[in-house]
Amino acid sequence: MNLPLRLALRDLRGGLTGLRLLAVCLFLGVMALAAVGSLSSAIVTGLAERGQSILGGDIQVGVSQRAATPDELAAFRAEGEVSHITRMRAMAARLDGQESVLVELKGVDQAYPLYGNFRLQDGALRPRPSGNEVAVGPELAERLRVGVGDSIRIGDAQLRIIGLIAEEPDRVGQGFTLGSTALTDRSGIEATGLVQPGSLYSSVYRIRLPAGASPDPVTERLSSRFKDAGFQVQDRSNGAPGTRRFIERLGQFLTLVGLTALIVAGIGVGNGVTSYLDSKRGIIATLKLLGATSRTIFLSYLLQIGIVALGAILAGLIVGALVPWIVVQVAGSALPVPPVLSVYPLPLLVSAAYGLLIAFVFALLPLARARTVPAASLFRGSLEQLRRPPWTLILAVIAAAGLIAALAIATAREPMFAALFIASALGLLLLLTILGWLIRWIAARLPRPKNPLFRLALANLHRPAAQTGRLVVALGLGFTLFTTLAVIETNLTGQIRTTIPEKAPSFFMLDIPVGEVDRFRALATRAAPDGDLVTIPSLRGAVVAVDGRRVSEMTELPEGAWFLRGDRGLTYAREVPEGSRIVSGEWWPRDYSGPPLVSLDVEAANAVGLKVGDNITVSILGREIEARIASLREINWDTMGFNFVIVFAPGALEGAPHSFMATISMPEAQERPFARAVSNAFPSVSAIRVKEVVEAVSGMLGQLSVAVRSAASVAILAGIAVLIGALAASRRARVYDSVMLKLLGATRSRILAAQALEFTVLALILAAVAFGLGAASGWYVVVEVLELEWAPDWGTVALTLLAGALVTLVLGLLGSLPALAARPARALRTL
């Protein structure tokens, strides 16, 4: 081992020329994986460490449209200190009625917050509001053009602003919200008059356990005791489940994008090693003639490549580990929680393992070729066929590839998805390899064109030592990756544009009192004579049993059964709702007055195996109603109307406390006067502007798009490096061709034109293949992984693919220039 190491170190003293591509490819791939893993770990750790503050307690018990009974409250207090918070959407308005905005109204008690700090900005009148006082978010004050000391109206109350909120510890745990916070104490929210039977509010009870107490038995005890009360019980270990689920799923997707970049970079590693060893042919031949064994040659260059690979991997790990610090400095305010900045060994070790295995898999076979070629053949040139590497090395490569697959599956949040990804990547490599062989086979059997230029371009595809197979794999991977990422990117940016109908409502109106519906309709007609008003009754309830199976007894909810989690919106109707279509069963008559019936969304029914005739039990304000499924509906969720998963027949819900919702469409010029009129006449009604919802969702999708684009940029750089490597690997053969053609009288322009034609043919074939493969891959990621609507912009996708083809052509021609510049006399002495 001493001799190979001395040879390796002596060779490396001459610099990294030839191994730079290997270093760049590994650095990019490992950096992408380490960055995604470190940032995801930092955010998830932040969620876990701040779980108490984010949740607001060790345990949280929530229920909709009612407060806890005295017995329930006593049970909570028996476990520890309790804080009671009431949350709801409301409208905050200037006292002159000229402006009103949607807010997240929060009424808290004196115990709030049990964990963390509630803090107002400098200049506040007092630390927290009491009585007819309110603390508001800075965005709300800006929208209403009010400041500290001014008063606003929420519901029936005039509340004085005592300060602007600087820190609200449980904000992240509330999930996605449409408005800024307006925080009052218990008396303040009662003064608004908004908490009424049937209004949409939630009561949240946070429990602070004694020091050292575990939340698990308490959660289990409360869930078991009040399993039919409609409570949602969660503990501090998962204070923001939606945020955590989103970060973990996005992290897995970006990790697989990074792994894709590393696999693409692996092709570049193979090309780089091939090119490097090709440039060392003279040295290898000399060493063999001086008595060096094949084993010594193999170990020497393996050590060289290993040293460079380790350096590139280490650099990638360092940069990847620093990414959370960089993200916090650049875009810290856009993150859901402050990441816990630290060095996370697990993602770094996994990234390093990926890098080492990829380098081993793709570098071993080129090394084996140098090991098995006799010295005499090395002096005869580079166009002869090389022998197959030994089976031991082939089996070692297969074993390393298996380890990569096992590592990807073992560390994935969803192993089946990771396994499908690995299978798809291997299938793509196999498909491109076969395609490269087919192109050579077909090119060799096509009639020779009469035009010398076309004949030369065709010959370049199938001649001895042609790099067609290597170029097809490199370009095919790059083009497929470009297309897939373009499809995902355009879907993210096109979600709002394609899913909002041309005639979308202008407002969603919530909490219209049942007794005031007719007066509201009359006001809407006067304030917006051109408006299109739709009103519908609204309740909240939790599904507690499906066809006799209690939801609380299910160990794990079926995939897609989201409507079983917590409270759902409910309604009753005489006619089939607009945007729905009956696909099974029958709708009830308009004058139906029999036992309770429901119509269920067909996708929700399929998720839990329900069919027409089965029963479903819903708990509304503690009362359970069992209903038979009369029909299944296909819902068009893109109408932006009120689409309810569960619709009851008349007669079952009218007696329960409830309110009405409404949608109204109108010209934009009438929106502001209409909002003022509703706010002044109906202080309890919340008006949600669709435009504001669109802006909020667009902002979230924009952040997701930035994350995908960042990961994609690394993959694209790796793809470009692979292309450069493929061209570098074929440099010797192209110099030989160029010299021979010059000796036969060909001009540089004619040789360059032939090579341009060769690259164009390959680019067109591979662009067509990549378009189909990339579209299919993008569809799976968008629809199955990110669970978004399928809305690609095919024009942008095609332009992206065209740009990739043009870049390929330009890089191919630039890579050919050194070969064209080779002087025949000098080149013939070294070939």
Short mmCIF file of N, CA, C and O in Angstrom, two decimals, residues 12 15-31 261-277 300-316 354-364 366-367 717-718 720-726 728-729:
data_model
loop_
_atom_site.label_atom_id
_atom_site.label_comp_id
_atom_site.label_asym_id
_atom_site.label_seq_id
_atom_site.Cartn_x
_atom_site.Cartn_y
_atom_site.Cartn_z
N LEU A 12 -0.60 13.91 -7.45
CA LEU A 12 -1.46 15.03 -7.05
C LEU A 12 -0.68 16.32 -6.84
O LEU A 12 -1.27 17.40 -6.84
N GLY A 15 -1.15 19.16 -9.24
CA GLY A 15 -2.40 19.92 -9.31
C GLY A 15 -3.58 19.00 -9.58
O GLY A 15 -3.45 17.80 -9.82
N LEU A 16 -4.79 19.60 -9.56
CA LEU A 16 -6.02 18.83 -9.73
C LEU A 16 -6.55 18.89 -11.15
O LEU A 16 -7.72 18.55 -11.38
N THR A 17 -5.75 19.34 -12.08
CA THR A 17 -6.20 19.41 -13.47
C THR A 17 -6.67 18.03 -13.91
O THR A 17 -5.95 17.05 -13.81
N GLY A 18 -7.89 17.95 -14.36
CA GLY A 18 -8.46 16.68 -14.77
C GLY A 18 -9.40 16.12 -13.72
O GLY A 18 -10.32 15.37 -14.05
N LEU A 19 -9.17 16.45 -12.44
CA LEU A 19 -10.06 15.97 -11.39
C LEU A 19 -10.96 17.08 -10.84
O LEU A 19 -11.70 16.86 -9.88
N ARG A 20 -10.87 18.25 -11.45
CA ARG A 20 -11.73 19.36 -10.99
C ARG A 20 -13.20 19.04 -11.19
O ARG A 20 -14.05 19.37 -10.35
N LEU A 21 -13.52 18.39 -12.33
CA LEU A 21 -14.91 18.05 -12.59
C LEU A 21 -15.44 17.09 -11.53
O LEU A 21 -16.57 17.24 -11.05
N LEU A 22 -14.63 16.10 -11.16
CA LEU A 22 -15.00 15.19 -10.08
C LEU A 22 -15.30 15.97 -8.81
O LEU A 22 -16.33 15.75 -8.14
N ALA A 23 -14.42 16.90 -8.45
CA ALA A 23 -14.59 17.68 -7.22
C ALA A 23 -15.83 18.55 -7.28
O ALA A 23 -16.61 18.62 -6.31
N VAL A 24 -16.06 19.21 -8.41
CA VAL A 24 -17.22 20.11 -8.54
C VAL A 24 -18.52 19.32 -8.43
O VAL A 24 -19.45 19.72 -7.72
N CYS A 25 -18.61 18.19 -9.13
CA CYS A 25 -19.84 17.40 -9.12
C CYS A 25 -20.16 16.88 -7.72
O CYS A 25 -21.30 17.00 -7.25
N LEU A 26 -19.17 16.33 -7.04
CA LEU A 26 -19.41 15.83 -5.69
C LEU A 26 -19.73 16.96 -4.72
O LEU A 26 -20.60 16.83 -3.85
N PHE A 27 -19.04 18.08 -4.86
CA PHE A 27 -19.31 19.23 -3.98
C PHE A 27 -20.75 19.68 -4.12
O PHE A 27 -21.45 19.89 -3.12
N LEU A 28 -21.23 19.84 -5.36
CA LEU A 28 -22.60 20.32 -5.57
C LEU A 28 -23.63 19.36 -5.00
O LEU A 28 -24.57 19.76 -4.30
N GLY A 29 -23.47 18.07 -5.29
CA GLY A 29 -24.44 17.09 -4.82
C GLY A 29 -24.47 16.97 -3.31
O GLY A 29 -25.54 16.98 -2.69
N VAL A 30 -23.31 16.84 -2.69
CA VAL A 30 -23.24 16.70 -1.24
C VAL A 30 -23.71 17.98 -0.55
O VAL A 30 -24.42 17.93 0.47
N MET A 31 -23.35 19.14 -1.09
CA MET A 31 -23.79 20.40 -0.50
C MET A 31 -25.31 20.49 -0.51
O MET A 31 -25.93 20.91 0.48
N ALA A 261 -29.71 15.32 -7.97
CA ALA A 261 -28.54 16.10 -8.38
C ALA A 261 -27.25 15.32 -8.16
O ALA A 261 -26.33 15.36 -8.98
N LEU A 262 -27.20 14.55 -7.06
CA LEU A 262 -25.99 13.78 -6.77
C LEU A 262 -25.83 12.62 -7.75
O LEU A 262 -24.72 12.29 -8.16
N ILE A 263 -26.96 11.98 -8.12
CA ILE A 263 -26.87 10.91 -9.11
C ILE A 263 -26.44 11.47 -10.46
O ILE A 263 -25.58 10.88 -11.15
N VAL A 264 -27.03 12.62 -10.84
CA VAL A 264 -26.59 13.28 -12.07
C VAL A 264 -25.11 13.63 -11.97
O VAL A 264 -24.33 13.43 -12.92
N ALA A 265 -24.72 14.13 -10.80
CA ALA A 265 -23.30 14.46 -10.61
C ALA A 265 -22.44 13.21 -10.70
O ALA A 265 -21.28 13.26 -11.13
N GLY A 266 -23.01 12.05 -10.28
CA GLY A 266 -22.27 10.80 -10.39
C GLY A 266 -21.89 10.48 -11.81
O GLY A 266 -20.79 9.96 -12.08
N ILE A 267 -22.80 10.77 -12.75
CA ILE A 267 -22.46 10.60 -14.17
C ILE A 267 -21.28 11.49 -14.52
O ILE A 267 -20.35 11.09 -15.23
N GLY A 268 -21.31 12.72 -13.97
CA GLY A 268 -20.18 13.62 -14.19
C GLY A 268 -18.90 13.10 -13.57
O GLY A 268 -17.80 13.27 -14.13
N VAL A 269 -19.03 12.44 -12.40
CA VAL A 269 -17.85 11.83 -11.76
C VAL A 269 -17.25 10.78 -12.69
O VAL A 269 -16.03 10.73 -12.92
N GLY A 270 -18.13 9.91 -13.24
CA GLY A 270 -17.64 8.89 -14.16
C GLY A 270 -16.97 9.48 -15.38
O GLY A 270 -15.89 9.03 -15.80
N ASN A 271 -17.59 10.53 -15.94
CA ASN A 271 -16.98 11.19 -17.11
C ASN A 271 -15.65 11.85 -16.74
O ASN A 271 -14.69 11.81 -17.51
N GLY A 272 -15.64 12.50 -15.56
CA GLY A 272 -14.42 13.17 -15.14
C GLY A 272 -13.28 12.19 -14.91
O GLY A 272 -12.13 12.45 -15.31
N VAL A 273 -13.59 11.07 -14.27
CA VAL A 273 -12.55 10.06 -14.03
C VAL A 273 -12.07 9.48 -15.36
O VAL A 273 -10.86 9.28 -15.57
N THR A 274 -13.01 9.21 -16.27
CA THR A 274 -12.63 8.69 -17.59
C THR A 274 -11.70 9.66 -18.32
O THR A 274 -10.66 9.26 -18.88
N SER A 275 -12.08 10.95 -18.30
CA SER A 275 -11.25 11.96 -18.96
C SER A 275 -9.88 12.06 -18.31
O SER A 275 -8.85 12.17 -18.98
N TYR A 276 -9.87 12.01 -16.97
CA TYR A 276 -8.60 12.13 -16.24
C TYR A 276 -7.67 10.95 -16.55
O TYR A 276 -6.48 11.12 -16.83
N LEU A 277 -8.23 9.74 -16.50
CA LEU A 277 -7.41 8.56 -16.78
C LEU A 277 -6.95 8.53 -18.24
O LEU A 277 -5.86 8.05 -18.53
N SER A 300 -3.29 3.15 -6.93
CA SER A 300 -2.73 4.50 -7.00
C SER A 300 -3.78 5.51 -7.42
O SER A 300 -3.97 6.56 -6.77
N TYR A 301 -4.48 5.20 -8.50
CA TYR A 301 -5.48 6.15 -8.98
C TYR A 301 -6.75 6.12 -8.14
O TYR A 301 -7.45 7.13 -8.02
N LEU A 302 -7.04 4.99 -7.53
CA LEU A 302 -8.16 4.95 -6.59
C LEU A 302 -7.90 5.87 -5.41
O LEU A 302 -8.79 6.60 -4.94
N LEU A 303 -6.66 5.85 -4.91
CA LEU A 303 -6.30 6.74 -3.81
C LEU A 303 -6.37 8.20 -4.22
O LEU A 303 -6.84 9.06 -3.46
N GLN A 304 -5.89 8.51 -5.43
CA GLN A 304 -5.99 9.90 -5.91
C GLN A 304 -7.44 10.37 -5.94
O GLN A 304 -7.77 11.44 -5.43
N ILE A 305 -8.26 9.55 -6.56
CA ILE A 305 -9.67 9.92 -6.68
C ILE A 305 -10.33 9.98 -5.30
O ILE A 305 -11.13 10.87 -5.01
N GLY A 306 -9.96 9.04 -4.41
CA GLY A 306 -10.51 9.05 -3.07
C GLY A 306 -10.14 10.30 -2.29
O GLY A 306 -10.96 10.89 -1.59
N ILE A 307 -8.88 10.73 -2.42
CA ILE A 307 -8.43 11.95 -1.71
C ILE A 307 -9.20 13.17 -2.20
O ILE A 307 -9.69 13.99 -1.40
N VAL A 308 -9.31 13.32 -3.52
CA VAL A 308 -10.04 14.46 -4.08
C VAL A 308 -11.51 14.38 -3.70
O VAL A 308 -12.14 15.40 -3.35
N ALA A 309 -12.09 13.17 -3.76
CA ALA A 309 -13.51 13.01 -3.41
C ALA A 309 -13.76 13.38 -1.96
O ALA A 309 -14.74 14.07 -1.63
N LEU A 310 -12.88 12.93 -1.07
CA LEU A 310 -13.04 13.27 0.35
C LEU A 310 -12.97 14.78 0.57
O LEU A 310 -13.74 15.35 1.36
N GLY A 311 -12.04 15.43 -0.12
CA GLY A 311 -11.94 16.89 0.00
C GLY A 311 -13.19 17.59 -0.48
O GLY A 311 -13.70 18.52 0.16
N ALA A 312 -13.73 17.14 -1.64
CA ALA A 312 -14.94 17.75 -2.18
C ALA A 312 -16.14 17.50 -1.27
O ALA A 312 -16.96 18.40 -1.03
N ILE A 313 -16.23 16.28 -0.73
CA ILE A 313 -17.33 15.95 0.18
C ILE A 313 -17.25 16.77 1.45
O ILE A 313 -18.26 17.30 1.94
N LEU A 314 -16.04 16.90 2.00
CA LEU A 314 -15.86 17.70 3.22
C LEU A 314 -16.26 19.15 2.97
O LEU A 314 -16.95 19.78 3.80
N ALA A 315 -15.85 19.71 1.82
CA ALA A 315 -16.22 21.09 1.50
C ALA A 315 -17.74 21.22 1.36
O ALA A 315 -18.35 22.19 1.83
N GLY A 316 -18.37 20.23 0.70
CA GLY A 316 -19.82 20.26 0.56
C GLY A 316 -20.53 20.18 1.89
O GLY A 316 -21.55 20.87 2.12
N TYR A 354 -23.81 9.22 1.05
CA TYR A 354 -24.26 9.30 -0.33
C TYR A 354 -23.11 9.68 -1.26
O TYR A 354 -22.91 9.07 -2.32
N GLY A 355 -22.34 10.70 -0.86
CA GLY A 355 -21.25 11.18 -1.71
C GLY A 355 -20.19 10.11 -1.95
O GLY A 355 -19.74 9.90 -3.08
N LEU A 356 -19.80 9.42 -0.87
CA LEU A 356 -18.78 8.37 -1.01
C LEU A 356 -19.28 7.22 -1.87
O LEU A 356 -18.55 6.71 -2.74
N LEU A 357 -20.53 6.81 -1.65
CA LEU A 357 -21.06 5.69 -2.44
C LEU A 357 -21.21 6.06 -3.91
O LEU A 357 -20.90 5.26 -4.80
N ILE A 358 -21.69 7.28 -4.18
CA ILE A 358 -21.84 7.73 -5.57
C ILE A 358 -20.47 7.79 -6.25
O ILE A 358 -20.30 7.33 -7.39
N ALA A 359 -19.47 8.35 -5.55
CA ALA A 359 -18.12 8.42 -6.12
C ALA A 359 -17.58 7.02 -6.41
O ALA A 359 -16.98 6.77 -7.46
N PHE A 360 -17.82 6.10 -5.48
CA PHE A 360 -17.34 4.73 -5.67
C PHE A 360 -18.01 4.06 -6.86
O PHE A 360 -17.35 3.44 -7.70
N VAL A 361 -19.34 4.19 -6.94
CA VAL A 361 -20.10 3.51 -8.01
C VAL A 361 -19.67 4.00 -9.39
O VAL A 361 -19.43 3.19 -10.30
N PHE A 362 -19.55 5.31 -9.53
CA PHE A 362 -19.31 5.85 -10.87
C PHE A 362 -17.83 5.94 -11.23
O PHE A 362 -17.50 6.10 -12.41
N ALA A 363 -16.95 5.86 -10.25
CA ALA A 363 -15.51 5.95 -10.55
C ALA A 363 -14.87 4.58 -10.72
O ALA A 363 -13.81 4.47 -11.35
N LEU A 364 -15.50 3.54 -10.17
CA LEU A 364 -14.85 2.24 -10.14
C LEU A 364 -14.68 1.63 -11.53
O LEU A 364 -13.61 1.10 -11.86
N PRO A 366 -14.50 3.08 -14.64
CA PRO A 366 -13.40 3.68 -15.41
C PRO A 366 -12.03 3.28 -14.89
O PRO A 366 -11.09 3.04 -15.66
N LEU A 367 -11.90 3.16 -13.55
CA LEU A 367 -10.64 2.71 -12.98
C LEU A 367 -10.33 1.27 -13.40
O LEU A 367 -9.18 0.92 -13.68
N LEU A 717 -26.90 22.95 -12.16
CA LEU A 717 -25.45 23.11 -12.22
C LEU A 717 -24.76 21.76 -12.35
O LEU A 717 -23.79 21.60 -13.10
N ALA A 718 -25.28 20.76 -11.62
CA ALA A 718 -24.72 19.41 -11.73
C ALA A 718 -24.92 18.87 -13.14
O ALA A 718 -24.03 18.21 -13.71
N ILE A 720 -25.12 20.61 -15.92
CA ILE A 720 -24.17 21.28 -16.81
C ILE A 720 -22.77 20.68 -16.64
O ILE A 720 -22.04 20.46 -17.61
N ALA A 721 -22.41 20.41 -15.36
CA ALA A 721 -21.10 19.80 -15.11
C ALA A 721 -20.99 18.43 -15.76
O ALA A 721 -19.95 18.04 -16.29
N VAL A 722 -22.11 17.66 -15.75
CA VAL A 722 -22.11 16.35 -16.39
C VAL A 722 -21.88 16.49 -17.89
O VAL A 722 -21.12 15.72 -18.49
N LEU A 723 -22.55 17.45 -18.50
CA LEU A 723 -22.37 17.65 -19.94
C LEU A 723 -20.92 18.01 -20.26
O LEU A 723 -20.33 17.47 -21.21
N ILE A 724 -20.35 18.90 -19.46
CA ILE A 724 -18.94 19.25 -19.67
C ILE A 724 -18.06 18.02 -19.52
O ILE A 724 -17.11 17.82 -20.29
N GLY A 725 -18.39 17.17 -18.53
CA GLY A 725 -17.61 15.96 -18.33
C GLY A 725 -17.72 15.00 -19.49
O GLY A 725 -16.74 14.37 -19.90
N ALA A 726 -18.93 14.87 -20.05
CA ALA A 726 -19.11 13.99 -21.21
C ALA A 726 -18.30 14.49 -22.39
O ALA A 726 -17.69 13.69 -23.14
N ALA A 728 -15.58 16.34 -22.13
CA ALA A 728 -14.16 16.17 -21.81
C ALA A 728 -13.73 14.73 -22.01
O ALA A 728 -12.61 14.45 -22.46
N ALA A 729 -14.65 13.79 -21.68
CA ALA A 729 -14.31 12.38 -21.83
C ALA A 729 -14.11 11.99 -23.29
O ALA A 729 -13.38 11.04 -23.60
#
